[in-house]
PDB file of C-alpha atoms in Angstrom:
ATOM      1  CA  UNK A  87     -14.666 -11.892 -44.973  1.00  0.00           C
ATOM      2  CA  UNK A  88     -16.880 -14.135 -43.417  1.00  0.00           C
ATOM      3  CA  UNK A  89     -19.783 -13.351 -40.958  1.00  0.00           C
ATOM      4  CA  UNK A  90     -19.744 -14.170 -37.434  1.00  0.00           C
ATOM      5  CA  UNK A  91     -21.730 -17.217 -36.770  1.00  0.00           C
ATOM      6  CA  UNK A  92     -23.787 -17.791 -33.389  1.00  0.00           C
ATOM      7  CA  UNK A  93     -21.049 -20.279 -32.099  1.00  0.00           C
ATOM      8  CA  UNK A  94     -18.104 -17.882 -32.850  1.00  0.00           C
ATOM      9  CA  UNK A  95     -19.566 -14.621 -32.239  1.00  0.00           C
ATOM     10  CA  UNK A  96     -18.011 -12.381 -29.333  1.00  0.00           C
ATOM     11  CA  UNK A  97     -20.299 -12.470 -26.333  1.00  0.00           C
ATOM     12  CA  UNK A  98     -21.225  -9.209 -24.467  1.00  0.00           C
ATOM     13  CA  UNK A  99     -21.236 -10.152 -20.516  1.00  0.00           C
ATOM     14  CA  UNK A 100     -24.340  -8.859 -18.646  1.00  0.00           C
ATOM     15  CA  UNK A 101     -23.658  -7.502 -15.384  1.00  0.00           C
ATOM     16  CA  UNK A 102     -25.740  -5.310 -13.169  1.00  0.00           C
ATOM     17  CA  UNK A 103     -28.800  -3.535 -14.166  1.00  0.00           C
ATOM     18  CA  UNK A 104     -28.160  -4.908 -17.787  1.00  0.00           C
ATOM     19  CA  UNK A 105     -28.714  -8.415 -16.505  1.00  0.00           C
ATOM     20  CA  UNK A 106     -31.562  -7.593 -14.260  1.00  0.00           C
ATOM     21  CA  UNK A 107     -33.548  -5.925 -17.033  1.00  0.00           C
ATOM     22  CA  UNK A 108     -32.487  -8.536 -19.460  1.00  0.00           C
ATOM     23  CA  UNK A 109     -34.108 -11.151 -16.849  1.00  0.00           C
ATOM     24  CA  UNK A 110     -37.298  -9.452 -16.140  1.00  0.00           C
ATOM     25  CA  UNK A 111     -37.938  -9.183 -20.050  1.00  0.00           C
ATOM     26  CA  UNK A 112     -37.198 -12.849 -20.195  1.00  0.00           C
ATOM     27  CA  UNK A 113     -39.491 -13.530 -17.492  1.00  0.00           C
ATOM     28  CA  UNK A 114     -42.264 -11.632 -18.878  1.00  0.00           C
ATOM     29  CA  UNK A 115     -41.774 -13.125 -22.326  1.00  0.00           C
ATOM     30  CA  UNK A 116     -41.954 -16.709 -20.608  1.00  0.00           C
ATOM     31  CA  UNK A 117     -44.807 -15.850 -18.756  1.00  0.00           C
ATOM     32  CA  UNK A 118     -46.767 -14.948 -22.274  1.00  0.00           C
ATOM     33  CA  UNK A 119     -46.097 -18.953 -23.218  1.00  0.00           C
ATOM     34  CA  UNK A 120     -42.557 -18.515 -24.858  1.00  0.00           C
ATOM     35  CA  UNK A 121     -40.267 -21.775 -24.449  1.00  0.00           C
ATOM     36  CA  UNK A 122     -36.673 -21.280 -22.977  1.00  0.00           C
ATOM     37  CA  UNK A 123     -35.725 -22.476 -26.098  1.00  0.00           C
ATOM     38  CA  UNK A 124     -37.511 -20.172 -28.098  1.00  0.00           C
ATOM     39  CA  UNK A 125     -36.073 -16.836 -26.182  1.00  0.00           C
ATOM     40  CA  UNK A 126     -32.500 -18.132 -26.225  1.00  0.00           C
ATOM     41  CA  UNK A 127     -33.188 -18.037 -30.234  1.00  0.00           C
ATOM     42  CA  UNK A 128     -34.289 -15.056 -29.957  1.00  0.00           C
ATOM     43  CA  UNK A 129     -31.587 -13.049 -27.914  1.00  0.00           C
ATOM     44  CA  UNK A 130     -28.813 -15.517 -29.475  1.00  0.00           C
ATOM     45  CA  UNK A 131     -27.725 -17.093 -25.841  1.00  0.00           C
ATOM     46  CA  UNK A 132     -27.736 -20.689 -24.864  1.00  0.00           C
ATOM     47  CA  UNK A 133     -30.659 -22.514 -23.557  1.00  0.00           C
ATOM     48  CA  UNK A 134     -28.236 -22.596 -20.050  1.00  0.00           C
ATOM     49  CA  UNK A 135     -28.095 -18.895 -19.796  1.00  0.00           C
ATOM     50  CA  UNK A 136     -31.852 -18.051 -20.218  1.00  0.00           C
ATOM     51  CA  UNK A 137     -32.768 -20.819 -17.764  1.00  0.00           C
ATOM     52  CA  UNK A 138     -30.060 -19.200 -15.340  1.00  0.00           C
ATOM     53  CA  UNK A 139     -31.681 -15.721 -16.050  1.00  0.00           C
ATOM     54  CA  UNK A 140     -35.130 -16.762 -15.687  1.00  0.00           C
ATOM     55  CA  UNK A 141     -34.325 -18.657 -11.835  1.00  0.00           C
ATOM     56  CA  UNK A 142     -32.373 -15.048 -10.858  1.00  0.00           C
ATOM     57  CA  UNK A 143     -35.592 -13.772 -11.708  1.00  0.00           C
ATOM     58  CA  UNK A 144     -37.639 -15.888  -9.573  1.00  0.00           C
ATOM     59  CA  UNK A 145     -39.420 -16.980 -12.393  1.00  0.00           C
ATOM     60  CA  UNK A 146     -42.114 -19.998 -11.633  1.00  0.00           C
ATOM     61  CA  UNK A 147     -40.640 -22.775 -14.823  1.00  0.00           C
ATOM     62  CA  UNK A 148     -43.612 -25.095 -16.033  1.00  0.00           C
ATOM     63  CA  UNK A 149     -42.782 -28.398 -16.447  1.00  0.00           C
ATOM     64  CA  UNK A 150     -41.276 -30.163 -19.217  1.00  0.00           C
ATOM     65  CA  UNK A 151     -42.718 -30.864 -22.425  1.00  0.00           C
ATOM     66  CA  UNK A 152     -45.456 -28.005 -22.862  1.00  0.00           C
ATOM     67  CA  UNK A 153     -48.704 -28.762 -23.045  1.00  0.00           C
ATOM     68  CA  UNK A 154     -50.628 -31.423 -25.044  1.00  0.00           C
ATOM     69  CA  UNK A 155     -54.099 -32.407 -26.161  1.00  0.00           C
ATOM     70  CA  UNK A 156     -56.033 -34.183 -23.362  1.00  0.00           C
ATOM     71  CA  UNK A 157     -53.770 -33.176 -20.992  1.00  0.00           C
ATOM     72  CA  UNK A 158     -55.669 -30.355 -19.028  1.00  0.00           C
TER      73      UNK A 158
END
């Protein structure tokens, strides 16, 4: 028996108050400094779905590329 990898794992659809409180902890853990890439690790989604999440959300999205040195 194998175990289900990311790709082929069933996906539970988030509808409702599920997705809104699914967004909002999104949008609070992006507003702490996490990348979209980062939480979509994190909660096993694609990068897509977060950054769909995170605009229902009205979530303000910094710009690419995070910050650098020098670059304040």
């Amino acid at each position: 028996m194998t175990t289900p990898t990311k790709a082929t794992a069933e996906r539970v659809r988030f509808t409702g108050p599920e997705r809104t409180e699914l967004a909002e902890e999104l949008k609070r853990q992006y507003e702490q400094g996490d990348s979209i890439r980062a939480l979509a690790d994190s909660c096993g989604r694609s990068y897509g779905f977060v950054h769909r999440l995170l605009t229902e959300a009205r979530t303000t999205l910094r710009s690419r590329g995070g910050s650098r040195p020098g670059n304040d």
